[in-house]
Amino acid sequence: MSKPVVYVVIHSLWGHIKTVAESVVEGLEAQGVEAKLFRVQETLPEEVLGKMHAATFDAIPILAPQDLTKADGFIFGFGTRFGSAPAQVKAFWDATGGLWASQALAGKYGGVFTSTGTQHGGQEITISNFISHYVHHGVLFVPLGYGSPLISGVDEVFGGGPWGAGTLSDSNGSRQVSQREKDIAKYQGESFAKVLKKTFH
Ligand SMILES: Cc1cc2nc3c(=O)[nH]c(=O)nc-3n(C[C@H](O)[C@H](O)[C@H](O)COP(=O)(O)O)c2cc1C
């Protein structure tokens, strides 16, 4: 039997989301799923990216929207933009009209993780807003839930919750992804893989 294939598809500016994605991939692979990391096409001009001190993600291949059909599930990761997905991610999904018309993604599984600058900058609303893409495509949203004790507790500041893994960058990008956030992200990969494997034949 072939392994289920999950695409982890990101947009990252400073690299926080890339770090979280690596832990999600680790969790998927730990459960015997074939995980591939992709990024969406960047749409900002180089000059603007330079002014925003963007990192380079050339080593991560760009996913063409129609290639979502090749995966059994996908987990999208992106930093919030005022409580919603970045325009780069919206542009990716805006190019899926043909897939929507044929409902080519219906019945596949989808997860989300995110990053915010501040503790209350909108992790839950960002994921909630994004889910309408999955709903219209018939993609089954897989939440992270409360299956891991790492999600609970108020002993420290951390990103991630029942909607999906997350991190906090601070407003200038100086904060790094914590070990707890990496562990939550790995758990998301593992739990997503377990859901997928239940129905994969
Ligand atoms: C245009 C813009 C809007 C943003 N809006 C928010 C916001 O509403 N709330 C918040 O906490 N952070 C906001 N941020 C911060 C980013 O979400 C955060 O720095 C990002 O998630 C870091 O992830 P990355 O290093 O992978 O790019 C915004 C950043 C930009 C550039």
mmCIF file of C-alpha atoms and ligand atoms in Angstrom:
data_model
loop_
_atom_site.group_PDB
_atom_site.id
_atom_site.type_symbol
_atom_site.label_atom_id
_atom_site.label_comp_id
_atom_site.label_asym_id
_atom_site.label_seq_id
_atom_site.Cartn_x
_atom_site.Cartn_y
_atom_site.Cartn_z
ATOM 1 C CA MET A 1 0.000 0.000 0.000
ATOM 2 C CA SER A 2 1.367 3.433 -0.892
ATOM 3 C CA LYS A 3 1.783 6.095 1.771
ATOM 4 C CA PRO A 4 -0.714 8.978 2.052
ATOM 5 C CA VAL A 5 0.802 12.201 0.698
ATOM 6 C CA VAL A 6 0.462 15.490 2.544
ATOM 7 C CA TYR A 7 1.647 18.824 1.194
ATOM 8 C CA VAL A 8 2.667 21.449 3.740
ATOM 9 C CA VAL A 9 2.222 24.740 1.899
ATOM 10 C CA ILE A 10 3.548 27.949 3.411
ATOM 11 C CA HIS A 11 4.039 31.641 3.025
ATOM 12 C CA SER A 12 6.690 33.070 5.302
ATOM 13 C CA LEU A 13 8.350 36.466 5.367
ATOM 14 C CA TRP A 14 10.837 36.283 8.211
ATOM 15 C CA GLY A 15 11.010 32.503 8.632
ATOM 16 C CA HIS A 16 8.868 31.802 11.683
ATOM 17 C CA ILE A 17 6.314 29.887 9.642
ATOM 18 C CA LYS A 18 9.076 27.933 7.900
ATOM 19 C CA THR A 19 10.362 26.786 11.293
ATOM 20 C CA VAL A 20 6.887 25.736 12.420
ATOM 21 C CA ALA A 21 6.374 23.932 9.086
ATOM 22 C CA GLU A 22 9.502 21.845 9.630
ATOM 23 C CA SER A 23 8.039 20.519 12.881
ATOM 24 C CA VAL A 24 4.690 19.791 11.198
ATOM 25 C CA VAL A 25 6.577 17.807 8.523
ATOM 26 C CA GLU A 26 8.472 15.958 11.259
ATOM 27 C CA GLY A 27 5.174 14.930 12.873
ATOM 28 C CA LEU A 28 3.667 13.765 9.587
ATOM 29 C CA GLU A 29 6.738 11.689 8.769
ATOM 30 C CA ALA A 30 6.788 10.187 12.270
ATOM 31 C CA GLN A 31 3.365 8.731 11.427
ATOM 32 C CA GLY A 32 4.540 7.241 8.141
ATOM 33 C CA VAL A 33 3.014 9.854 5.864
ATOM 34 C CA GLU A 34 4.901 11.209 2.859
ATOM 35 C CA ALA A 35 5.202 14.952 3.582
ATOM 36 C CA LYS A 36 6.405 17.541 1.085
ATOM 37 C CA LEU A 37 7.097 21.179 1.919
ATOM 38 C CA PHE A 38 6.102 23.818 -0.635
ATOM 39 C CA ARG A 39 5.590 27.566 -0.665
ATOM 40 C CA VAL A 40 3.122 29.713 -2.572
ATOM 41 C CA GLN A 41 4.377 32.111 -5.214
ATOM 42 C CA GLU A 42 5.602 35.385 -3.689
ATOM 43 C CA THR A 43 3.812 38.371 -5.184
ATOM 44 C CA LEU A 44 5.620 41.309 -3.589
ATOM 45 C CA PRO A 45 8.370 42.996 -5.649
ATOM 46 C CA GLU A 46 12.001 42.326 -4.596
ATOM 47 C CA GLU A 47 12.396 45.974 -3.633
ATOM 48 C CA VAL A 48 9.508 45.769 -1.157
ATOM 49 C CA LEU A 49 10.697 42.414 0.202
ATOM 50 C CA GLY A 50 14.114 43.979 0.804
ATOM 51 C CA LYS A 51 12.583 46.851 2.752
ATOM 52 C CA MET A 52 10.638 44.334 4.855
ATOM 53 C CA HIS A 53 13.865 42.398 5.594
ATOM 54 C CA ALA A 54 12.337 39.257 4.134
ATOM 55 C CA ALA A 55 14.313 36.016 4.326
ATOM 56 C CA THR A 56 14.964 33.914 1.208
ATOM 57 C CA PHE A 57 13.015 30.713 0.658
ATOM 58 C CA ASP A 58 14.455 29.683 -2.720
ATOM 59 C CA ALA A 59 15.203 26.155 -1.474
ATOM 60 C CA ILE A 60 11.481 25.458 -1.010
ATOM 61 C CA PRO A 61 9.698 24.626 -4.290
ATOM 62 C CA ILE A 62 6.702 26.714 -5.355
ATOM 63 C CA LEU A 63 3.429 24.793 -5.588
ATOM 64 C CA ALA A 64 1.215 25.327 -8.618
ATOM 65 C CA PRO A 65 -2.434 25.517 -7.448
ATOM 66 C CA GLN A 66 -3.555 22.654 -9.715
ATOM 67 C CA ASP A 67 -0.985 20.363 -8.070
ATOM 68 C CA LEU A 68 -3.075 20.312 -4.883
ATOM 69 C CA THR A 69 -4.905 17.441 -6.581
ATOM 70 C CA LYS A 70 -1.777 15.261 -6.189
ATOM 71 C CA ALA A 71 -1.989 15.329 -2.379
ATOM 72 C CA ASP A 72 -4.357 13.413 -0.119
ATOM 73 C CA GLY A 73 -4.284 16.317 2.321
ATOM 74 C CA PHE A 74 -2.595 19.659 2.812
ATOM 75 C CA ILE A 75 -1.690 21.861 5.747
ATOM 76 C CA PHE A 76 -1.351 25.560 4.987
ATOM 77 C CA GLY A 77 0.847 27.794 7.133
ATOM 78 C CA PHE A 78 1.111 31.571 6.959
ATOM 79 C CA GLY A 79 1.530 34.626 9.143
ATOM 80 C CA THR A 80 -1.553 36.696 9.783
ATOM 81 C CA ARG A 81 -2.279 39.887 7.880
ATOM 82 C CA PHE A 82 -4.814 41.824 9.947
ATOM 83 C CA GLY A 83 -6.571 38.610 10.953
ATOM 84 C CA SER A 84 -6.630 36.998 7.524
ATOM 85 C CA ALA A 85 -4.304 35.124 5.194
ATOM 86 C CA PRO A 86 -1.634 37.118 3.322
ATOM 87 C CA ALA A 87 -2.475 38.295 -0.222
ATOM 88 C CA GLN A 88 0.088 35.784 -1.511
ATOM 89 C CA VAL A 89 -1.983 32.922 -0.084
ATOM 90 C CA LYS A 90 -5.224 34.504 -1.310
ATOM 91 C CA ALA A 91 -3.709 34.801 -4.803
ATOM 92 C CA PHE A 92 -2.889 31.097 -4.716
ATOM 93 C CA TRP A 93 -6.474 30.177 -3.830
ATOM 94 C CA ASP A 94 -7.904 32.752 -6.253
ATOM 95 C CA ALA A 95 -6.282 30.631 -8.967
ATOM 96 C CA THR A 96 -8.222 27.508 -7.944
ATOM 97 C CA GLY A 97 -11.498 28.377 -9.681
ATOM 98 C CA GLY A 98 -11.159 25.414 -12.040
ATOM 99 C CA LEU A 99 -10.537 23.032 -9.154
ATOM 100 C CA TRP A 100 -13.571 24.487 -7.373
ATOM 101 C CA ALA A 101 -15.791 24.101 -10.473
ATOM 102 C CA SER A 102 -14.959 20.406 -10.708
ATOM 103 C CA GLN A 103 -14.788 19.989 -6.893
ATOM 104 C CA ALA A 104 -11.459 18.287 -7.525
ATOM 105 C CA LEU A 105 -10.339 18.790 -3.915
ATOM 106 C CA ALA A 106 -13.577 17.615 -2.276
ATOM 107 C CA GLY A 107 -13.025 14.944 0.352
ATOM 108 C CA LYS A 108 -9.344 15.779 0.850
ATOM 109 C CA TYR A 109 -8.162 16.830 4.290
ATOM 110 C CA GLY A 110 -6.901 20.292 5.259
ATOM 111 C CA GLY A 111 -5.199 21.783 8.294
ATOM 112 C CA VAL A 112 -3.853 25.251 9.074
ATOM 113 C CA PHE A 113 -1.176 26.803 11.278
ATOM 114 C CA THR A 114 -0.294 30.439 11.687
ATOM 115 C CA SER A 115 1.905 33.079 13.249
ATOM 116 C CA THR A 116 1.198 36.484 14.710
ATOM 117 C CA GLY A 117 3.371 39.363 15.785
ATOM 118 C CA THR A 118 1.598 39.724 19.101
ATOM 119 C CA GLN A 119 -0.009 37.394 21.619
ATOM 120 C CA HIS A 120 -3.544 38.509 20.815
ATOM 121 C CA GLY A 121 -2.909 39.445 17.198
ATOM 122 C CA GLY A 122 -5.478 37.022 15.762
ATOM 123 C CA GLN A 123 -4.334 33.392 15.544
ATOM 124 C CA GLU A 124 -7.849 31.944 15.861
ATOM 125 C CA ILE A 125 -9.586 34.463 13.584
ATOM 126 C CA THR A 126 -6.863 34.035 10.945
ATOM 127 C CA ILE A 127 -7.444 30.287 10.766
ATOM 128 C CA SER A 128 -11.220 30.710 11.035
ATOM 129 C CA ASN A 129 -11.252 33.178 8.131
ATOM 130 C CA PHE A 130 -9.142 30.849 6.006
ATOM 131 C CA ILE A 131 -11.393 27.837 6.515
ATOM 132 C CA SER A 132 -13.990 29.215 4.074
ATOM 133 C CA HIS A 133 -11.560 28.236 1.285
ATOM 134 C CA TYR A 134 -11.719 24.648 2.492
ATOM 135 C CA VAL A 135 -15.502 24.769 2.932
ATOM 136 C CA HIS A 136 -16.160 25.981 -0.614
ATOM 137 C CA HIS A 137 -13.816 23.339 -2.026
ATOM 138 C CA GLY A 138 -15.348 20.564 0.073
ATOM 139 C CA VAL A 139 -12.043 20.049 1.901
ATOM 140 C CA LEU A 140 -12.464 18.527 5.369
ATOM 141 C CA PHE A 141 -10.888 20.776 8.005
ATOM 142 C CA VAL A 142 -8.894 18.856 10.587
ATOM 143 C CA PRO A 143 -8.436 20.882 13.778
ATOM 144 C CA LEU A 144 -5.614 20.318 16.214
ATOM 145 C CA GLY A 145 -8.041 19.906 19.100
ATOM 146 C CA TYR A 146 -7.114 19.522 22.746
ATOM 147 C CA GLY A 147 -5.541 16.076 22.473
ATOM 148 C CA SER A 148 -2.161 17.339 23.626
ATOM 149 C CA PRO A 149 -1.600 18.808 27.105
ATOM 150 C CA LEU A 150 0.820 21.255 25.454
ATOM 151 C CA ILE A 151 -2.154 23.285 24.191
ATOM 152 C CA SER A 152 -3.423 23.986 27.686
ATOM 153 C CA GLY A 153 -1.956 26.037 30.500
ATOM 154 C CA VAL A 154 -1.189 29.687 31.063
ATOM 155 C CA ASP A 155 2.269 29.213 32.510
ATOM 156 C CA GLU A 156 4.012 30.841 29.555
ATOM 157 C CA VAL A 157 3.291 32.842 26.424
ATOM 158 C CA PHE A 158 2.975 30.515 23.429
ATOM 159 C CA GLY A 159 1.269 30.327 20.054
ATOM 160 C CA GLY A 160 -0.988 27.568 18.840
ATOM 161 C CA GLY A 161 -4.311 26.192 20.038
ATOM 162 C CA PRO A 162 -7.174 23.900 19.079
ATOM 163 C CA TRP A 163 -7.464 25.513 15.642
ATOM 164 C CA GLY A 164 -3.870 24.791 14.710
ATOM 165 C CA ALA A 165 -0.234 25.283 15.665
ATOM 166 C CA GLY A 166 1.179 28.768 15.909
ATOM 167 C CA THR A 167 3.990 30.993 16.978
ATOM 168 C CA LEU A 168 4.630 34.623 17.865
ATOM 169 C CA SER A 169 7.260 36.703 16.094
ATOM 170 C CA ASP A 170 7.044 39.942 18.110
ATOM 171 C CA SER A 171 6.487 43.084 16.094
ATOM 172 C CA ASN A 172 10.071 43.261 14.846
ATOM 173 C CA GLY A 173 10.465 39.512 14.224
ATOM 174 C CA SER A 174 12.942 39.116 17.055
ATOM 175 C CA ARG A 175 11.163 36.350 18.941
ATOM 176 C CA GLN A 176 12.069 32.821 17.848
ATOM 177 C CA VAL A 177 9.774 29.787 17.689
ATOM 178 C CA SER A 178 9.834 28.158 21.136
ATOM 179 C CA GLN A 179 10.363 24.448 21.823
ATOM 180 C CA ARG A 180 6.777 24.163 23.050
ATOM 181 C CA GLU A 181 5.491 25.661 19.794
ATOM 182 C CA LYS A 182 7.646 23.214 17.805
ATOM 183 C CA ASP A 183 6.253 20.334 19.874
ATOM 184 C CA ILE A 184 2.677 21.529 19.268
ATOM 185 C CA ALA A 185 3.417 21.758 15.539
ATOM 186 C CA LYS A 186 4.845 18.244 15.531
ATOM 187 C CA TYR A 187 1.727 17.075 17.330
ATOM 188 C CA GLN A 188 -0.417 18.716 14.640
ATOM 189 C CA GLY A 189 1.474 16.771 11.966
ATOM 190 C CA GLU A 190 1.042 13.533 13.904
ATOM 191 C CA SER A 191 -2.652 13.989 14.651
ATOM 192 C CA PHE A 192 -3.388 15.091 11.054
ATOM 193 C CA ALA A 193 -1.624 11.975 9.782
ATOM 194 C CA LYS A 194 -3.638 9.755 12.126
ATOM 195 C CA VAL A 195 -6.927 11.171 10.792
ATOM 196 C CA LEU A 196 -5.753 10.701 7.214
ATOM 197 C CA LYS A 197 -4.618 7.132 7.807
ATOM 198 C CA LYS A 198 -8.047 6.158 9.182
ATOM 199 C CA THR A 199 -9.610 6.660 5.770
ATOM 200 C CA PHE A 200 -6.664 5.972 3.440
ATOM 201 C CA HIS A 201 -6.826 2.754 1.447
HETATM 202 C C1 LIG B 1 0.866 43.724 6.549
HETATM 203 C C2 LIG B 1 1.045 42.956 7.821
HETATM 204 C C3 LIG B 1 -0.043 42.777 8.650
HETATM 205 C C4 LIG B 1 0.099 42.093 9.854
HETATM 206 N N1 LIG B 1 -0.985 41.936 10.674
HETATM 207 C C5 LIG B 1 -0.829 41.379 11.892
HETATM 208 C C6 LIG B 1 -1.929 41.266 12.787
HETATM 209 O O1 LIG B 1 -3.064 41.614 12.487
HETATM 210 N N2 LIG B 1 -1.690 40.726 14.019
HETATM 211 C C7 LIG B 1 -0.451 40.310 14.408
HETATM 212 O O2 LIG B 1 -0.279 39.860 15.537
HETATM 213 N N3 LIG B 1 0.604 40.348 13.549
HETATM 214 C C8 LIG B 1 0.436 40.881 12.308
HETATM 215 N N4 LIG B 1 1.504 40.919 11.446
HETATM 216 C C9 LIG B 1 2.765 40.281 11.834
HETATM 217 C C10 LIG B 1 3.006 38.962 11.107
HETATM 218 O O3 LIG B 1 1.857 38.152 11.086
HETATM 219 C C11 LIG B 1 4.137 38.169 11.768
HETATM 220 O O4 LIG B 1 5.267 38.951 11.861
HETATM 221 C C12 LIG B 1 4.387 36.920 10.981
HETATM 222 O O5 LIG B 1 3.412 35.987 11.332
HETATM 223 C C13 LIG B 1 5.740 36.308 11.183
HETATM 224 O O6 LIG B 1 5.827 35.094 10.447
HETATM 225 P P1 LIG B 1 6.963 34.869 9.348
HETATM 226 O O7 LIG B 1 8.285 35.113 10.023
HETATM 227 O O8 LIG B 1 6.835 33.447 8.915
HETATM 228 O O9 LIG B 1 6.715 35.822 8.223
HETATM 229 C C14 LIG B 1 1.369 41.573 10.225
HETATM 230 C C15 LIG B 1 2.458 41.725 9.351
HETATM 231 C C16 LIG B 1 2.306 42.392 8.162
HETATM 232 C C17 LIG B 1 3.487 42.545 7.248
#
